[in-house]
Amino acid sequence: MHSSYRAASSVLFAAVFLAGCSPAATGGSAASPTGTSATPSGADARGGPEGAIAVGAGPQTTYTVQKQPPAGSCHFRYEKGEPLEDPACTPGAISPAVTQANLKSTICRKGGYTSGIRPSTSVTGKEKALNAASYGYKGPMGDAEYDHLISLQLGGDPNDPRNLWVEPPDPGHKQGGGVNNLKDPVETKLHTAVCAGKVSLTAAQKAIVTDWTTALSSLGLG
């Protein structure tokens, strides 16, 4: 009788113990917190082809100055002399207001979309100065663009700090000549391709966060 009782107690104790263990302790995988998604295996920090790009707050009635990475913590990279963002500081962020299903009423609508959602210069001017310190940019501010990594015309978030960086001028740019970056026409060509149905919105967004200098060729757009 006592042996049977002890055996039953042991089974009950084991069941209670396992029920209270975390998934990691039992070899399972922990569930993601509400409102977030787990990063797929092999995903890169920039939301590349194997990862999901972060979703920002989207267009706001009133924008506020966003906190930027600590001064000197971000570093430009260069591809054939062209400046690229630091993926740890600027991985990109998309707007929840733009989807593949509503392209005709958002970024592809006649009359334009971006002017009505762009933050004012009173906000972005302060952010630009702070972000220049983040990246250690020392050149003329008028030659650097405070750039949306995923442009507004590709559904990028308007004021998420993950989607904005101080983009230095292209190689050979005349100092004091103002903003003139080769990334801009790449964004326009991607926008045209998305609205023409040649590539999906998601594909265009992922291509530009992976490397804007190869975004067109990677999608077969030349």
PDB file of C-alpha atoms in Angstrom:
ATOM      1  CA  MET A   1       0.000   0.000   0.000  1.00  0.00           C
ATOM      2  CA  HIS A   2       2.774   2.423   0.957  1.00  0.00           C
ATOM      3  CA  SER A   3       4.774   1.518  -2.207  1.00  0.00           C
ATOM      4  CA  SER A   4       1.768   2.288  -4.430  1.00  0.00           C
ATOM      5  CA  TYR A   5       1.245   5.599  -2.651  1.00  0.00           C
ATOM      6  CA  ARG A   6       4.888   6.608  -3.073  1.00  0.00           C
ATOM      7  CA  ALA A   7       4.814   5.696  -6.783  1.00  0.00           C
ATOM      8  CA  ALA A   8       1.674   7.756  -7.375  1.00  0.00           C
ATOM      9  CA  SER A   9       3.160  10.703  -5.501  1.00  0.00           C
ATOM     10  CA  SER A  10       6.320  10.541  -7.629  1.00  0.00           C
ATOM     11  CA  VAL A  11       4.296  10.587 -10.855  1.00  0.00           C
ATOM     12  CA  LEU A  12       2.220  13.544  -9.611  1.00  0.00           C
ATOM     13  CA  PHE A  13       5.345  15.485  -8.568  1.00  0.00           C
ATOM     14  CA  ALA A  14       6.974  14.908 -11.979  1.00  0.00           C
ATOM     15  CA  ALA A  15       3.866  16.120 -13.802  1.00  0.00           C
ATOM     16  CA  VAL A  16       3.694  19.299 -11.712  1.00  0.00           C
ATOM     17  CA  PHE A  17       7.421  19.929 -12.171  1.00  0.00           C
ATOM     18  CA  LEU A  18       7.279  19.592 -15.953  1.00  0.00           C
ATOM     19  CA  ALA A  19       4.184  21.782 -16.165  1.00  0.00           C
ATOM     20  CA  GLY A  20       6.040  24.562 -14.402  1.00  0.00           C
ATOM     21  CA  CYS A  21       9.164  24.361 -16.567  1.00  0.00           C
ATOM     22  CA  SER A  22       9.831  26.896 -19.321  1.00  0.00           C
ATOM     23  CA  PRO A  23       9.797  25.618 -22.921  1.00  0.00           C
ATOM     24  CA  ALA A  24      13.538  26.180 -23.112  1.00  0.00           C
ATOM     25  CA  ALA A  25      14.106  23.953 -20.105  1.00  0.00           C
ATOM     26  CA  THR A  26      12.203  21.108 -21.718  1.00  0.00           C
ATOM     27  CA  GLY A  27      13.786  21.497 -25.118  1.00  0.00           C
ATOM     28  CA  GLY A  28      10.870  23.388 -26.687  1.00  0.00           C
ATOM     29  CA  SER A  29      10.793  26.832 -28.233  1.00  0.00           C
ATOM     30  CA  ALA A  30       9.519  29.813 -26.302  1.00  0.00           C
ATOM     31  CA  ALA A  31       6.534  31.663 -27.699  1.00  0.00           C
ATOM     32  CA  SER A  32       7.037  35.224 -28.857  1.00  0.00           C
ATOM     33  CA  PRO A  33       5.539  38.009 -26.733  1.00  0.00           C
ATOM     34  CA  THR A  34       2.189  39.374 -27.834  1.00  0.00           C
ATOM     35  CA  GLY A  35       2.549  41.798 -30.716  1.00  0.00           C
ATOM     36  CA  THR A  36       5.974  40.586 -31.799  1.00  0.00           C
ATOM     37  CA  SER A  37       7.175  37.871 -34.107  1.00  0.00           C
ATOM     38  CA  ALA A  38      10.099  35.542 -33.687  1.00  0.00           C
ATOM     39  CA  THR A  39      13.019  36.133 -36.040  1.00  0.00           C
ATOM     40  CA  PRO A  40      13.252  33.245 -38.517  1.00  0.00           C
ATOM     41  CA  SER A  41      16.360  31.099 -38.476  1.00  0.00           C
ATOM     42  CA  GLY A  42      19.094  32.646 -40.573  1.00  0.00           C
ATOM     43  CA  ALA A  43      17.529  36.111 -40.587  1.00  0.00           C
ATOM     44  CA  ASP A  44      19.877  39.032 -40.731  1.00  0.00           C
ATOM     45  CA  ALA A  45      19.631  42.099 -38.517  1.00  0.00           C
ATOM     46  CA  ARG A  46      18.522  44.233 -41.426  1.00  0.00           C
ATOM     47  CA  GLY A  47      15.381  42.360 -42.350  1.00  0.00           C
ATOM     48  CA  GLY A  48      17.014  40.773 -45.373  1.00  0.00           C
ATOM     49  CA  PRO A  49      15.443  38.039 -47.481  1.00  0.00           C
ATOM     50  CA  GLU A  50      15.282  35.640 -44.532  1.00  0.00           C
ATOM     51  CA  GLY A  51      14.025  38.151 -41.971  1.00  0.00           C
ATOM     52  CA  ALA A  52      11.012  40.355 -41.413  1.00  0.00           C
ATOM     53  CA  ILE A  53      11.470  44.108 -41.696  1.00  0.00           C
ATOM     54  CA  ALA A  54      10.361  46.000 -38.599  1.00  0.00           C
ATOM     55  CA  VAL A  55       6.987  47.734 -38.728  1.00  0.00           C
ATOM     56  CA  GLY A  56       6.880  51.336 -37.547  1.00  0.00           C
ATOM     57  CA  ALA A  57       4.059  53.490 -36.248  1.00  0.00           C
ATOM     58  CA  GLY A  58       3.067  54.716 -39.690  1.00  0.00           C
ATOM     59  CA  PRO A  59       1.867  58.212 -40.636  1.00  0.00           C
ATOM     60  CA  GLN A  60       1.048  60.480 -37.689  1.00  0.00           C
ATOM     61  CA  THR A  61      -0.990  63.649 -37.364  1.00  0.00           C
ATOM     62  CA  THR A  62       1.839  65.170 -35.328  1.00  0.00           C
ATOM     63  CA  TYR A  63       5.428  63.948 -35.378  1.00  0.00           C
ATOM     64  CA  THR A  64       7.889  64.291 -32.521  1.00  0.00           C
ATOM     65  CA  VAL A  65      11.678  64.240 -32.550  1.00  0.00           C
ATOM     66  CA  GLN A  66      12.841  60.640 -32.197  1.00  0.00           C
ATOM     67  CA  LYS A  67      15.764  59.481 -30.081  1.00  0.00           C
ATOM     68  CA  GLN A  68      18.810  58.597 -32.164  1.00  0.00           C
ATOM     69  CA  PRO A  69      21.634  56.074 -31.568  1.00  0.00           C
ATOM     70  CA  PRO A  70      24.450  57.248 -29.265  1.00  0.00           C
ATOM     71  CA  ALA A  71      27.036  59.546 -30.802  1.00  0.00           C
ATOM     72  CA  GLY A  72      29.754  57.647 -32.646  1.00  0.00           C
ATOM     73  CA  SER A  73      27.966  54.304 -32.401  1.00  0.00           C
ATOM     74  CA  CYS A  74      27.094  54.016 -36.116  1.00  0.00           C
ATOM     75  CA  HIS A  75      29.505  53.549 -39.013  1.00  0.00           C
ATOM     76  CA  PHE A  76      29.092  54.106 -42.740  1.00  0.00           C
ATOM     77  CA  ARG A  77      29.980  51.329 -45.154  1.00  0.00           C
ATOM     78  CA  TYR A  78      30.929  51.846 -48.784  1.00  0.00           C
ATOM     79  CA  GLU A  79      30.250  49.838 -51.937  1.00  0.00           C
ATOM     80  CA  LYS A  80      32.344  51.042 -54.886  1.00  0.00           C
ATOM     81  CA  GLY A  81      32.586  54.365 -53.119  1.00  0.00           C
ATOM     82  CA  GLU A  82      28.833  54.691 -52.568  1.00  0.00           C
ATOM     83  CA  PRO A  83      27.752  55.192 -48.931  1.00  0.00           C
ATOM     84  CA  LEU A  84      25.614  52.568 -47.234  1.00  0.00           C
ATOM     85  CA  GLU A  85      23.971  52.700 -43.825  1.00  0.00           C
ATOM     86  CA  ASP A  86      25.017  50.807 -40.704  1.00  0.00           C
ATOM     87  CA  PRO A  87      22.585  47.874 -40.480  1.00  0.00           C
ATOM     88  CA  ALA A  88      22.847  47.811 -36.699  1.00  0.00           C
ATOM     89  CA  CYS A  89      21.649  51.413 -36.466  1.00  0.00           C
ATOM     90  CA  THR A  90      19.444  51.654 -39.554  1.00  0.00           C
ATOM     91  CA  PRO A  91      17.874  48.280 -40.400  1.00  0.00           C
ATOM     92  CA  GLY A  92      14.817  49.879 -42.002  1.00  0.00           C
ATOM     93  CA  ALA A  93      11.164  50.041 -40.969  1.00  0.00           C
ATOM     94  CA  ILE A  94       7.989  49.900 -43.035  1.00  0.00           C
ATOM     95  CA  SER A  95       4.683  51.684 -42.613  1.00  0.00           C
ATOM     96  CA  PRO A  96       1.662  49.560 -41.677  1.00  0.00           C
ATOM     97  CA  ALA A  97      -0.447  51.924 -43.799  1.00  0.00           C
ATOM     98  CA  VAL A  98       1.020  50.607 -47.068  1.00  0.00           C
ATOM     99  CA  THR A  99       0.365  47.035 -48.196  1.00  0.00           C
ATOM    100  CA  GLN A 100       0.375  45.101 -51.443  1.00  0.00           C
ATOM    101  CA  ALA A 101      -3.435  45.183 -51.356  1.00  0.00           C
ATOM    102  CA  ASN A 102      -3.793  48.957 -51.135  1.00  0.00           C
ATOM    103  CA  LEU A 103      -1.043  50.189 -53.495  1.00  0.00           C
ATOM    104  CA  LYS A 104      -3.493  52.013 -55.767  1.00  0.00           C
ATOM    105  CA  SER A 105      -4.815  54.095 -52.893  1.00  0.00           C
ATOM    106  CA  THR A 106      -1.430  54.762 -51.290  1.00  0.00           C
ATOM    107  CA  ILE A 107       1.976  54.925 -52.972  1.00  0.00           C
ATOM    108  CA  CYS A 108       0.675  54.340 -56.511  1.00  0.00           C
ATOM    109  CA  ARG A 109      -2.247  56.749 -56.429  1.00  0.00           C
ATOM    110  CA  LYS A 110      -2.406  59.648 -58.838  1.00  0.00           C
ATOM    111  CA  GLY A 111      -1.559  62.972 -57.281  1.00  0.00           C
ATOM    112  CA  GLY A 112       1.097  61.523 -54.999  1.00  0.00           C
ATOM    113  CA  TYR A 113       1.213  60.096 -51.514  1.00  0.00           C
ATOM    114  CA  THR A 114       4.393  61.146 -49.767  1.00  0.00           C
ATOM    115  CA  SER A 115       3.827  64.883 -49.343  1.00  0.00           C
ATOM    116  CA  GLY A 116       0.906  64.335 -46.984  1.00  0.00           C
ATOM    117  CA  ILE A 117       2.797  62.045 -44.609  1.00  0.00           C
ATOM    118  CA  ARG A 118       6.276  63.567 -44.533  1.00  0.00           C
ATOM    119  CA  PRO A 119       7.416  64.936 -41.137  1.00  0.00           C
ATOM    120  CA  SER A 120       8.130  68.659 -41.017  1.00  0.00           C
ATOM    121  CA  THR A 121      11.673  69.998 -41.201  1.00  0.00           C
ATOM    122  CA  SER A 122      11.260  71.320 -37.652  1.00  0.00           C
ATOM    123  CA  VAL A 123      11.305  67.663 -36.579  1.00  0.00           C
ATOM    124  CA  THR A 124      13.662  66.104 -39.117  1.00  0.00           C
ATOM    125  CA  GLY A 125      16.167  68.945 -38.864  1.00  0.00           C
ATOM    126  CA  LYS A 126      16.765  68.162 -35.201  1.00  0.00           C
ATOM    127  CA  GLU A 127      16.847  64.434 -35.886  1.00  0.00           C
ATOM    128  CA  LYS A 128      19.328  64.933 -38.717  1.00  0.00           C
ATOM    129  CA  ALA A 129      21.761  66.797 -36.459  1.00  0.00           C
ATOM    130  CA  LEU A 130      21.498  64.086 -33.810  1.00  0.00           C
ATOM    131  CA  ASN A 131      21.892  61.311 -36.379  1.00  0.00           C
ATOM    132  CA  ALA A 132      24.938  63.011 -37.886  1.00  0.00           C
ATOM    133  CA  ALA A 133      26.515  62.699 -34.446  1.00  0.00           C
ATOM    134  CA  SER A 134      25.427  59.042 -34.310  1.00  0.00           C
ATOM    135  CA  TYR A 135      27.285  58.350 -37.567  1.00  0.00           C
ATOM    136  CA  GLY A 136      30.152  60.741 -36.912  1.00  0.00           C
ATOM    137  CA  TYR A 137      29.369  62.699 -40.078  1.00  0.00           C
ATOM    138  CA  LYS A 138      31.580  65.804 -40.241  1.00  0.00           C
ATOM    139  CA  GLY A 139      30.831  67.148 -43.727  1.00  0.00           C
ATOM    140  CA  PRO A 140      28.533  70.011 -44.704  1.00  0.00           C
ATOM    141  CA  MET A 141      25.004  69.243 -43.526  1.00  0.00           C
ATOM    142  CA  GLY A 142      23.598  70.723 -46.723  1.00  0.00           C
ATOM    143  CA  ASP A 143      25.372  68.040 -48.770  1.00  0.00           C
ATOM    144  CA  ALA A 144      24.006  65.167 -46.677  1.00  0.00           C
ATOM    145  CA  GLU A 145      20.482  63.833 -47.070  1.00  0.00           C
ATOM    146  CA  TYR A 146      18.443  62.745 -44.067  1.00  0.00           C
ATOM    147  CA  ASP A 147      17.343  59.691 -45.959  1.00  0.00           C
ATOM    148  CA  HIS A 148      14.571  57.150 -45.512  1.00  0.00           C
ATOM    149  CA  LEU A 149      16.357  53.845 -46.079  1.00  0.00           C
ATOM    150  CA  ILE A 150      13.056  52.445 -47.361  1.00  0.00           C
ATOM    151  CA  SER A 151      11.720  55.510 -49.129  1.00  0.00           C
ATOM    152  CA  LEU A 152       8.223  56.812 -48.501  1.00  0.00           C
ATOM    153  CA  GLN A 153       7.319  55.939 -52.083  1.00  0.00           C
ATOM    154  CA  LEU A 154       8.150  52.308 -51.242  1.00  0.00           C
ATOM    155  CA  GLY A 155       6.097  52.249 -48.055  1.00  0.00           C
ATOM    156  CA  GLY A 156       8.879  53.143 -45.632  1.00  0.00           C
ATOM    157  CA  ASP A 157       7.901  54.443 -42.222  1.00  0.00           C
ATOM    158  CA  PRO A 158       7.922  58.271 -42.163  1.00  0.00           C
ATOM    159  CA  ASN A 159       9.659  58.898 -38.830  1.00  0.00           C
ATOM    160  CA  ASP A 160      10.893  55.644 -37.349  1.00  0.00           C
ATOM    161  CA  PRO A 161      14.568  56.157 -36.361  1.00  0.00           C
ATOM    162  CA  ARG A 162      15.330  52.672 -37.692  1.00  0.00           C
ATOM    163  CA  ASN A 163      14.435  53.915 -41.166  1.00  0.00           C
ATOM    164  CA  LEU A 164      16.355  57.216 -41.233  1.00  0.00           C
ATOM    165  CA  TRP A 165      20.056  57.976 -41.573  1.00  0.00           C
ATOM    166  CA  VAL A 166      22.322  60.812 -42.624  1.00  0.00           C
ATOM    167  CA  GLU A 167      23.414  59.774 -46.120  1.00  0.00           C
ATOM    168  CA  PRO A 168      26.731  61.353 -47.181  1.00  0.00           C
ATOM    169  CA  PRO A 169      27.120  62.695 -50.734  1.00  0.00           C
ATOM    170  CA  ASP A 170      28.251  60.439 -53.566  1.00  0.00           C
ATOM    171  CA  PRO A 171      31.926  60.185 -54.561  1.00  0.00           C
ATOM    172  CA  GLY A 172      33.119  63.190 -56.543  1.00  0.00           C
ATOM    173  CA  HIS A 173      30.301  65.362 -55.237  1.00  0.00           C
ATOM    174  CA  LYS A 174      31.270  69.038 -55.195  1.00  0.00           C
ATOM    175  CA  GLN A 175      31.325  70.293 -51.625  1.00  0.00           C
ATOM    176  CA  GLY A 176      28.543  72.781 -51.067  1.00  0.00           C
ATOM    177  CA  GLY A 177      26.662  71.539 -54.114  1.00  0.00           C
ATOM    178  CA  GLY A 178      23.678  70.314 -52.118  1.00  0.00           C
ATOM    179  CA  VAL A 179      22.046  66.904 -51.971  1.00  0.00           C
ATOM    180  CA  ASN A 180      22.444  64.714 -55.069  1.00  0.00           C
ATOM    181  CA  ASN A 181      22.527  60.989 -54.322  1.00  0.00           C
ATOM    182  CA  LEU A 182      22.382  58.050 -56.733  1.00  0.00           C
ATOM    183  CA  LYS A 183      20.090  56.214 -54.310  1.00  0.00           C
ATOM    184  CA  ASP A 184      17.200  58.500 -55.245  1.00  0.00           C
ATOM    185  CA  PRO A 185      16.765  57.286 -58.851  1.00  0.00           C
ATOM    186  CA  VAL A 186      17.024  53.690 -57.619  1.00  0.00           C
ATOM    187  CA  GLU A 187      14.055  54.349 -55.339  1.00  0.00           C
ATOM    188  CA  THR A 188      12.080  55.870 -58.194  1.00  0.00           C
ATOM    189  CA  LYS A 189      12.741  52.895 -60.492  1.00  0.00           C
ATOM    190  CA  LEU A 190      11.692  50.482 -57.753  1.00  0.00           C
ATOM    191  CA  HIS A 191       8.516  52.477 -57.179  1.00  0.00           C
ATOM    192  CA  THR A 192       7.704  52.365 -60.887  1.00  0.00           C
ATOM    193  CA  ALA A 193       8.292  48.595 -60.972  1.00  0.00           C
ATOM    194  CA  VAL A 194       6.083  48.003 -57.912  1.00  0.00           C
ATOM    195  CA  CYS A 195       3.228  50.089 -59.313  1.00  0.00           C
ATOM    196  CA  ALA A 196       3.544  48.337 -62.680  1.00  0.00           C
ATOM    197  CA  GLY A 197       3.285  44.950 -60.997  1.00  0.00           C
ATOM    198  CA  LYS A 198       6.767  43.865 -62.054  1.00  0.00           C
ATOM    199  CA  VAL A 199       7.921  43.212 -58.493  1.00  0.00           C
ATOM    200  CA  SER A 200       6.085  42.938 -55.197  1.00  0.00           C
ATOM    201  CA  LEU A 201       6.216  45.644 -52.547  1.00  0.00           C
ATOM    202  CA  THR A 202       7.908  43.285 -50.111  1.00  0.00           C
ATOM    203  CA  ALA A 203      10.571  42.281 -52.639  1.00  0.00           C
ATOM    204  CA  ALA A 204      11.414  45.912 -53.365  1.00  0.00           C
ATOM    205  CA  GLN A 205      11.607  46.768 -49.669  1.00  0.00           C
ATOM    206  CA  LYS A 206      13.858  43.824 -48.889  1.00  0.00           C
ATOM    207  CA  ALA A 207      16.121  44.553 -51.849  1.00  0.00           C
ATOM    208  CA  ILE A 208      16.790  48.109 -50.765  1.00  0.00           C
ATOM    209  CA  VAL A 209      17.491  47.265 -47.116  1.00  0.00           C
ATOM    210  CA  THR A 210      19.857  44.526 -48.224  1.00  0.00           C
ATOM    211  CA  ASP A 211      21.944  46.852 -50.431  1.00  0.00           C
ATOM    212  CA  TRP A 212      20.518  49.804 -52.334  1.00  0.00           C
ATOM    213  CA  THR A 213      23.416  49.693 -54.814  1.00  0.00           C
ATOM    214  CA  THR A 214      22.395  46.214 -55.994  1.00  0.00           C
ATOM    215  CA  ALA A 215      18.614  46.489 -55.451  1.00  0.00           C
ATOM    216  CA  LEU A 216      17.751  46.871 -59.131  1.00  0.00           C
ATOM    217  CA  SER A 217      20.041  44.129 -60.421  1.00  0.00           C
ATOM    218  CA  SER A 218      18.962  41.714 -57.693  1.00  0.00           C
ATOM    219  CA  LEU A 219      15.367  42.069 -58.901  1.00  0.00           C
ATOM    220  CA  GLY A 220      16.271  41.818 -62.584  1.00  0.00           C
ATOM    221  CA  LEU A 221      15.490  45.468 -63.234  1.00  0.00           C
ATOM    222  CA  GLY A 222      18.921  46.341 -64.623  1.00  0.00           C
TER     223      GLY A 222
END
